[in-house]
Amino acid sequence: MTEQQIMSPVTRQANTLQNTFWYGCALVNVLVDGEQTDGRYAQLEMTLQPGIEPPTHTHTREDETYYVLDGSIQFNIGNHEFTAKPGDYVLMPKNIPHGFNVLTATAKVVLTIAPAGFEQFFIHPSLAKPAYMMMLPPAPQGPPSPERITALKTIGEEFGVYI
Protein backbone atom coordinates (compact mmCIF):
# COMPACT_ATOMS: atom_id res chain seq x y z
CA MET A 1 0.00 0.00 0.00
CA THR A 2 1.32 3.44 -0.91
CA GLU A 3 0.88 6.49 1.24
CA GLN A 4 -1.57 8.97 -0.28
CA GLN A 5 -0.96 12.72 -0.15
CA ILE A 6 -3.77 14.51 1.67
CA MET A 7 -4.46 18.14 0.88
CA SER A 8 -4.97 20.63 3.68
CA PRO A 9 -8.44 22.12 4.09
CA VAL A 10 -8.93 25.48 2.37
CA THR A 11 -11.49 28.05 3.42
CA ARG A 12 -12.07 31.37 1.75
CA GLN A 13 -14.14 34.29 2.97
CA ALA A 14 -16.34 35.96 0.35
CA ASN A 15 -15.97 39.55 -0.82
CA THR A 16 -12.50 40.33 0.46
CA LEU A 17 -9.62 41.94 -1.37
CA GLN A 18 -7.31 39.07 -0.45
CA ASN A 19 -6.41 37.27 -3.69
CA THR A 20 -8.53 39.66 -5.78
CA PHE A 21 -7.17 41.23 -8.95
CA TRP A 22 -8.14 43.48 -11.81
CA TYR A 23 -7.36 41.61 -15.02
CA GLY A 24 -8.14 43.95 -17.88
CA CYS A 25 -11.72 45.01 -17.18
CA ALA A 26 -12.55 41.92 -15.09
CA LEU A 27 -12.58 41.40 -11.34
CA VAL A 28 -10.83 38.10 -10.57
CA ASN A 29 -11.09 36.48 -7.16
CA VAL A 30 -8.76 33.47 -6.74
CA LEU A 31 -10.78 31.04 -4.64
CA VAL A 32 -8.16 28.28 -4.65
CA ASP A 33 -4.92 27.93 -6.61
CA GLY A 34 -2.73 25.03 -7.64
CA GLU A 35 -0.46 25.44 -4.65
CA GLN A 36 -3.43 24.71 -2.38
CA THR A 37 -4.66 21.70 -4.41
CA ASP A 38 -1.35 20.00 -5.16
CA GLY A 39 -1.72 21.16 -8.77
CA ARG A 40 -4.97 19.30 -9.33
CA TYR A 41 -7.14 22.31 -10.11
CA ALA A 42 -7.69 26.02 -9.50
CA GLN A 43 -10.92 27.91 -9.14
CA LEU A 44 -11.62 31.59 -9.78
CA GLU A 45 -14.72 33.71 -9.36
CA MET A 46 -14.75 36.27 -12.15
CA THR A 47 -16.98 39.25 -12.78
CA LEU A 48 -16.79 40.07 -16.49
CA GLN A 49 -17.99 42.89 -18.69
CA PRO A 50 -17.97 43.44 -22.45
CA GLY A 51 -14.45 44.23 -23.58
CA ILE A 52 -12.76 41.38 -21.68
CA GLU A 53 -13.48 38.78 -24.36
CA PRO A 54 -10.43 36.90 -25.60
CA PRO A 55 -9.83 36.09 -29.25
CA THR A 56 -10.34 32.46 -30.21
CA HIS A 57 -7.53 30.55 -28.54
CA THR A 58 -6.45 27.01 -27.66
CA HIS A 59 -5.19 25.64 -24.35
CA THR A 60 -2.70 22.78 -24.65
CA ARG A 61 -2.39 21.92 -20.95
CA GLU A 62 -5.71 22.33 -19.15
CA ASP A 63 -9.46 22.01 -19.45
CA GLU A 64 -11.62 24.94 -18.37
CA THR A 65 -15.14 24.83 -17.01
CA TYR A 66 -17.41 27.80 -16.49
CA TYR A 67 -20.40 27.83 -14.17
CA VAL A 68 -22.48 30.94 -14.82
CA LEU A 69 -23.78 32.68 -11.70
CA ASP A 70 -25.17 35.84 -13.27
CA GLY A 71 -25.53 37.39 -16.73
CA SER A 72 -25.31 35.79 -20.14
CA ILE A 73 -22.27 34.67 -22.15
CA GLN A 74 -22.02 33.22 -25.65
CA PHE A 75 -19.39 30.47 -25.75
CA ASN A 76 -17.84 29.28 -29.01
CA ILE A 77 -16.11 25.90 -28.60
CA GLY A 78 -14.85 24.38 -31.82
CA ASN A 79 -17.93 24.41 -34.09
CA HIS A 80 -20.33 24.53 -31.12
CA GLU A 81 -22.05 27.73 -29.96
CA PHE A 82 -23.89 27.95 -26.64
CA THR A 83 -25.48 30.89 -24.87
CA ALA A 84 -25.05 30.31 -21.14
CA LYS A 85 -27.30 31.84 -18.51
CA PRO A 86 -27.31 31.55 -14.69
CA GLY A 87 -27.03 27.92 -13.64
CA ASP A 88 -25.51 26.76 -16.95
CA TYR A 89 -22.23 24.85 -17.07
CA VAL A 90 -19.72 24.85 -19.92
CA LEU A 91 -16.73 22.53 -20.42
CA MET A 92 -14.00 23.70 -22.77
CA PRO A 93 -11.58 20.79 -23.24
CA LYS A 94 -7.92 21.45 -23.97
CA ASN A 95 -6.82 21.42 -27.61
CA ILE A 96 -10.20 22.72 -28.87
CA PRO A 97 -10.21 26.36 -30.02
CA HIS A 98 -12.67 28.45 -28.04
CA GLY A 99 -13.69 31.93 -27.00
CA PHE A 100 -16.64 33.80 -25.53
CA ASN A 101 -18.59 37.05 -25.64
CA VAL A 102 -20.27 38.70 -22.67
CA LEU A 103 -23.84 39.50 -23.76
CA THR A 104 -25.02 41.44 -20.70
CA ALA A 105 -23.67 44.51 -18.90
CA THR A 106 -21.87 42.13 -16.51
CA ALA A 107 -21.60 38.39 -16.00
CA LYS A 108 -20.30 36.45 -13.03
CA VAL A 109 -18.80 32.97 -13.38
CA VAL A 110 -16.85 30.38 -11.46
CA LEU A 111 -13.97 29.21 -13.65
CA THR A 112 -12.32 25.90 -12.83
CA ILE A 113 -8.96 25.09 -14.41
CA ALA A 114 -7.67 21.50 -14.36
CA PRO A 115 -4.88 20.82 -13.89
CA ALA A 116 -3.90 24.05 -12.17
CA GLY A 117 -1.32 26.50 -13.44
CA PHE A 118 -3.19 28.75 -15.85
CA GLU A 119 -4.78 30.66 -12.96
CA GLN A 120 -1.40 32.41 -12.71
CA PHE A 121 -2.05 33.99 -16.12
CA PHE A 122 -4.92 36.03 -14.66
CA ILE A 123 -2.74 37.47 -11.90
CA HIS A 124 0.48 37.89 -13.91
CA PRO A 125 1.97 41.30 -12.99
CA SER A 126 2.20 42.32 -16.65
CA LEU A 127 -1.53 41.66 -17.17
CA ALA A 128 -3.21 42.29 -13.80
CA LYS A 129 -2.90 44.31 -10.64
CA PRO A 130 -4.24 43.77 -7.13
CA ALA A 131 -7.76 45.17 -6.80
CA TYR A 132 -8.12 47.93 -4.24
CA MET A 133 -11.95 47.84 -4.33
CA MET A 134 -14.42 44.99 -4.74
CA MET A 135 -15.78 46.40 -7.97
CA LEU A 136 -15.07 46.13 -11.66
CA PRO A 137 -12.25 48.22 -13.06
CA PRO A 138 -13.21 50.76 -15.73
CA ALA A 139 -14.48 49.35 -19.02
CA PRO A 140 -12.10 49.67 -21.96
CA GLN A 141 -12.29 52.76 -24.14
CA GLY A 142 -11.60 51.01 -27.42
CA PRO A 143 -9.59 47.97 -28.45
CA PRO A 144 -6.58 46.74 -26.46
CA SER A 145 -3.31 48.52 -27.16
CA PRO A 146 -0.73 46.79 -29.36
CA GLU A 147 1.46 46.42 -26.24
CA ARG A 148 -1.31 44.63 -24.33
CA ILE A 149 -2.01 42.33 -27.28
CA THR A 150 1.70 41.44 -27.47
CA ALA A 151 1.83 40.80 -23.71
CA LEU A 152 -1.31 38.62 -23.81
CA LYS A 153 0.10 36.56 -26.68
CA THR A 154 3.61 36.20 -25.23
CA ILE A 155 2.50 35.39 -21.69
CA GLY A 156 -0.27 33.12 -23.00
CA GLU A 157 2.29 31.07 -24.92
CA GLU A 158 4.33 30.67 -21.72
CA PHE A 159 1.23 28.94 -20.31
CA GLY A 160 0.65 26.80 -23.42
CA VAL A 161 -2.19 28.95 -24.79
CA TYR A 162 -2.12 29.94 -28.45
CA ILE A 163 -4.19 32.42 -30.46
mmCIF file of C-alpha atoms in Angstrom:
data_model
loop_
_atom_site.group_PDB
_atom_site.id
_atom_site.type_symbol
_atom_site.label_atom_id
_atom_site.label_comp_id
_atom_site.label_asym_id
_atom_site.label_seq_id
_atom_site.Cartn_x
_atom_site.Cartn_y
_atom_site.Cartn_z
ATOM 1 C CA MET A 1 0.000 0.000 0.000
ATOM 2 C CA THR A 2 1.318 3.441 -0.907
ATOM 3 C CA GLU A 3 0.885 6.493 1.237
ATOM 4 C CA GLN A 4 -1.575 8.969 -0.278
ATOM 5 C CA GLN A 5 -0.961 12.719 -0.150
ATOM 6 C CA ILE A 6 -3.766 14.509 1.672
ATOM 7 C CA MET A 7 -4.462 18.145 0.880
ATOM 8 C CA SER A 8 -4.971 20.631 3.678
ATOM 9 C CA PRO A 9 -8.435 22.124 4.087
ATOM 10 C CA VAL A 10 -8.930 25.476 2.366
ATOM 11 C CA THR A 11 -11.492 28.050 3.418
ATOM 12 C CA ARG A 12 -12.074 31.371 1.746
ATOM 13 C CA GLN A 13 -14.144 34.287 2.973
ATOM 14 C CA ALA A 14 -16.344 35.958 0.354
ATOM 15 C CA ASN A 15 -15.974 39.554 -0.819
ATOM 16 C CA THR A 16 -12.498 40.330 0.462
ATOM 17 C CA LEU A 17 -9.621 41.942 -1.373
ATOM 18 C CA GLN A 18 -7.309 39.070 -0.449
ATOM 19 C CA ASN A 19 -6.410 37.270 -3.687
ATOM 20 C CA THR A 20 -8.530 39.658 -5.776
ATOM 21 C CA PHE A 21 -7.166 41.228 -8.950
ATOM 22 C CA TRP A 22 -8.137 43.481 -11.805
ATOM 23 C CA TYR A 23 -7.359 41.608 -15.016
ATOM 24 C CA GLY A 24 -8.138 43.955 -17.880
ATOM 25 C CA CYS A 25 -11.722 45.014 -17.181
ATOM 26 C CA ALA A 26 -12.545 41.917 -15.086
ATOM 27 C CA LEU A 27 -12.583 41.402 -11.336
ATOM 28 C CA VAL A 28 -10.827 38.097 -10.569
ATOM 29 C CA ASN A 29 -11.089 36.477 -7.161
ATOM 30 C CA VAL A 30 -8.759 33.475 -6.742
ATOM 31 C CA LEU A 31 -10.781 31.039 -4.643
ATOM 32 C CA VAL A 32 -8.163 28.283 -4.650
ATOM 33 C CA ASP A 33 -4.920 27.927 -6.611
ATOM 34 C CA GLY A 34 -2.733 25.031 -7.644
ATOM 35 C CA GLU A 35 -0.463 25.444 -4.646
ATOM 36 C CA GLN A 36 -3.427 24.709 -2.383
ATOM 37 C CA THR A 37 -4.656 21.698 -4.411
ATOM 38 C CA ASP A 38 -1.346 20.003 -5.158
ATOM 39 C CA GLY A 39 -1.718 21.157 -8.770
ATOM 40 C CA ARG A 40 -4.973 19.296 -9.329
ATOM 41 C CA TYR A 41 -7.143 22.315 -10.108
ATOM 42 C CA ALA A 42 -7.691 26.016 -9.497
ATOM 43 C CA GLN A 43 -10.924 27.914 -9.140
ATOM 44 C CA LEU A 44 -11.624 31.590 -9.778
ATOM 45 C CA GLU A 45 -14.718 33.714 -9.360
ATOM 46 C CA MET A 46 -14.754 36.268 -12.146
ATOM 47 C CA THR A 47 -16.981 39.254 -12.784
ATOM 48 C CA LEU A 48 -16.794 40.071 -16.485
ATOM 49 C CA GLN A 49 -17.994 42.892 -18.687
ATOM 50 C CA PRO A 50 -17.966 43.439 -22.447
ATOM 51 C CA GLY A 51 -14.446 44.231 -23.581
ATOM 52 C CA ILE A 52 -12.755 41.384 -21.680
ATOM 53 C CA GLU A 53 -13.484 38.777 -24.356
ATOM 54 C CA PRO A 54 -10.428 36.901 -25.603
ATOM 55 C CA PRO A 55 -9.826 36.090 -29.251
ATOM 56 C CA THR A 56 -10.344 32.463 -30.214
ATOM 57 C CA HIS A 57 -7.528 30.546 -28.536
ATOM 58 C CA THR A 58 -6.452 27.009 -27.661
ATOM 59 C CA HIS A 59 -5.189 25.644 -24.351
ATOM 60 C CA THR A 60 -2.703 22.777 -24.648
ATOM 61 C CA ARG A 61 -2.391 21.917 -20.950
ATOM 62 C CA GLU A 62 -5.705 22.329 -19.149
ATOM 63 C CA ASP A 63 -9.460 22.005 -19.446
ATOM 64 C CA GLU A 64 -11.616 24.935 -18.373
ATOM 65 C CA THR A 65 -15.136 24.829 -17.006
ATOM 66 C CA TYR A 66 -17.405 27.796 -16.492
ATOM 67 C CA TYR A 67 -20.399 27.832 -14.168
ATOM 68 C CA VAL A 68 -22.479 30.936 -14.823
ATOM 69 C CA LEU A 69 -23.779 32.676 -11.696
ATOM 70 C CA ASP A 70 -25.169 35.841 -13.274
ATOM 71 C CA GLY A 71 -25.534 37.388 -16.726
ATOM 72 C CA SER A 72 -25.306 35.792 -20.140
ATOM 73 C CA ILE A 73 -22.268 34.673 -22.150
ATOM 74 C CA GLN A 74 -22.021 33.221 -25.652
ATOM 75 C CA PHE A 75 -19.392 30.466 -25.749
ATOM 76 C CA ASN A 76 -17.836 29.276 -29.008
ATOM 77 C CA ILE A 77 -16.111 25.904 -28.601
ATOM 78 C CA GLY A 78 -14.846 24.376 -31.824
ATOM 79 C CA ASN A 79 -17.928 24.410 -34.086
ATOM 80 C CA HIS A 80 -20.330 24.528 -31.124
ATOM 81 C CA GLU A 81 -22.055 27.728 -29.956
ATOM 82 C CA PHE A 82 -23.887 27.954 -26.644
ATOM 83 C CA THR A 83 -25.485 30.890 -24.869
ATOM 84 C CA ALA A 84 -25.048 30.305 -21.142
ATOM 85 C CA LYS A 85 -27.301 31.841 -18.506
ATOM 86 C CA PRO A 86 -27.308 31.553 -14.695
ATOM 87 C CA GLY A 87 -27.029 27.918 -13.641
ATOM 88 C CA ASP A 88 -25.513 26.763 -16.949
ATOM 89 C CA TYR A 89 -22.227 24.854 -17.069
ATOM 90 C CA VAL A 90 -19.723 24.854 -19.920
ATOM 91 C CA LEU A 91 -16.728 22.527 -20.420
ATOM 92 C CA MET A 92 -13.996 23.696 -22.770
ATOM 93 C CA PRO A 93 -11.575 20.790 -23.236
ATOM 94 C CA LYS A 94 -7.921 21.446 -23.972
ATOM 95 C CA ASN A 95 -6.821 21.415 -27.613
ATOM 96 C CA ILE A 96 -10.198 22.715 -28.871
ATOM 97 C CA PRO A 97 -10.212 26.361 -30.025
ATOM 98 C CA HIS A 98 -12.672 28.452 -28.040
ATOM 99 C CA GLY A 99 -13.692 31.930 -27.000
ATOM 100 C CA PHE A 100 -16.640 33.796 -25.533
ATOM 101 C CA ASN A 101 -18.594 37.045 -25.644
ATOM 102 C CA VAL A 102 -20.267 38.700 -22.669
ATOM 103 C CA LEU A 103 -23.842 39.496 -23.757
ATOM 104 C CA THR A 104 -25.021 41.437 -20.698
ATOM 105 C CA ALA A 105 -23.668 44.510 -18.897
ATOM 106 C CA THR A 106 -21.872 42.129 -16.514
ATOM 107 C CA ALA A 107 -21.601 38.391 -16.004
ATOM 108 C CA LYS A 108 -20.304 36.449 -13.026
ATOM 109 C CA VAL A 109 -18.804 32.965 -13.382
ATOM 110 C CA VAL A 110 -16.852 30.381 -11.462
ATOM 111 C CA LEU A 111 -13.967 29.214 -13.649
ATOM 112 C CA THR A 112 -12.323 25.897 -12.826
ATOM 113 C CA ILE A 113 -8.959 25.092 -14.407
ATOM 114 C CA ALA A 114 -7.673 21.501 -14.357
ATOM 115 C CA PRO A 115 -4.880 20.816 -13.886
ATOM 116 C CA ALA A 116 -3.900 24.052 -12.169
ATOM 117 C CA GLY A 117 -1.322 26.503 -13.441
ATOM 118 C CA PHE A 118 -3.194 28.747 -15.850
ATOM 119 C CA GLU A 119 -4.777 30.665 -12.955
ATOM 120 C CA GLN A 120 -1.395 32.408 -12.705
ATOM 121 C CA PHE A 121 -2.047 33.995 -16.118
ATOM 122 C CA PHE A 122 -4.925 36.035 -14.659
ATOM 123 C CA ILE A 123 -2.735 37.471 -11.903
ATOM 124 C CA HIS A 124 0.483 37.892 -13.914
ATOM 125 C CA PRO A 125 1.970 41.298 -12.986
ATOM 126 C CA SER A 126 2.200 42.322 -16.650
ATOM 127 C CA LEU A 127 -1.529 41.658 -17.168
ATOM 128 C CA ALA A 128 -3.206 42.294 -13.801
ATOM 129 C CA LYS A 129 -2.902 44.305 -10.637
ATOM 130 C CA PRO A 130 -4.243 43.765 -7.126
ATOM 131 C CA ALA A 131 -7.756 45.168 -6.798
ATOM 132 C CA TYR A 132 -8.122 47.926 -4.241
ATOM 133 C CA MET A 133 -11.950 47.843 -4.334
ATOM 134 C CA MET A 134 -14.424 44.989 -4.740
ATOM 135 C CA MET A 135 -15.776 46.397 -7.973
ATOM 136 C CA LEU A 136 -15.068 46.132 -11.661
ATOM 137 C CA PRO A 137 -12.246 48.217 -13.059
ATOM 138 C CA PRO A 138 -13.208 50.761 -15.726
ATOM 139 C CA ALA A 139 -14.483 49.348 -19.018
ATOM 140 C CA PRO A 140 -12.097 49.675 -21.962
ATOM 141 C CA GLN A 141 -12.289 52.760 -24.140
ATOM 142 C CA GLY A 142 -11.604 51.009 -27.424
ATOM 143 C CA PRO A 143 -9.593 47.971 -28.454
ATOM 144 C CA PRO A 144 -6.582 46.735 -26.463
ATOM 145 C CA SER A 145 -3.313 48.517 -27.161
ATOM 146 C CA PRO A 146 -0.729 46.785 -29.360
ATOM 147 C CA GLU A 147 1.464 46.421 -26.242
ATOM 148 C CA ARG A 148 -1.307 44.625 -24.329
ATOM 149 C CA ILE A 149 -2.009 42.325 -27.279
ATOM 150 C CA THR A 150 1.696 41.438 -27.470
ATOM 151 C CA ALA A 151 1.831 40.797 -23.709
ATOM 152 C CA LEU A 152 -1.314 38.618 -23.811
ATOM 153 C CA LYS A 153 0.103 36.561 -26.680
ATOM 154 C CA THR A 154 3.612 36.204 -25.230
ATOM 155 C CA ILE A 155 2.501 35.391 -21.693
ATOM 156 C CA GLY A 156 -0.267 33.122 -22.996
ATOM 157 C CA GLU A 157 2.292 31.074 -24.920
ATOM 158 C CA GLU A 158 4.331 30.673 -21.719
ATOM 159 C CA PHE A 159 1.228 28.945 -20.310
ATOM 160 C CA GLY A 160 0.647 26.801 -23.419
ATOM 161 C CA VAL A 161 -2.194 28.949 -24.785
ATOM 162 C CA TYR A 162 -2.117 29.936 -28.449
ATOM 163 C CA ILE A 163 -4.191 32.423 -30.464
#
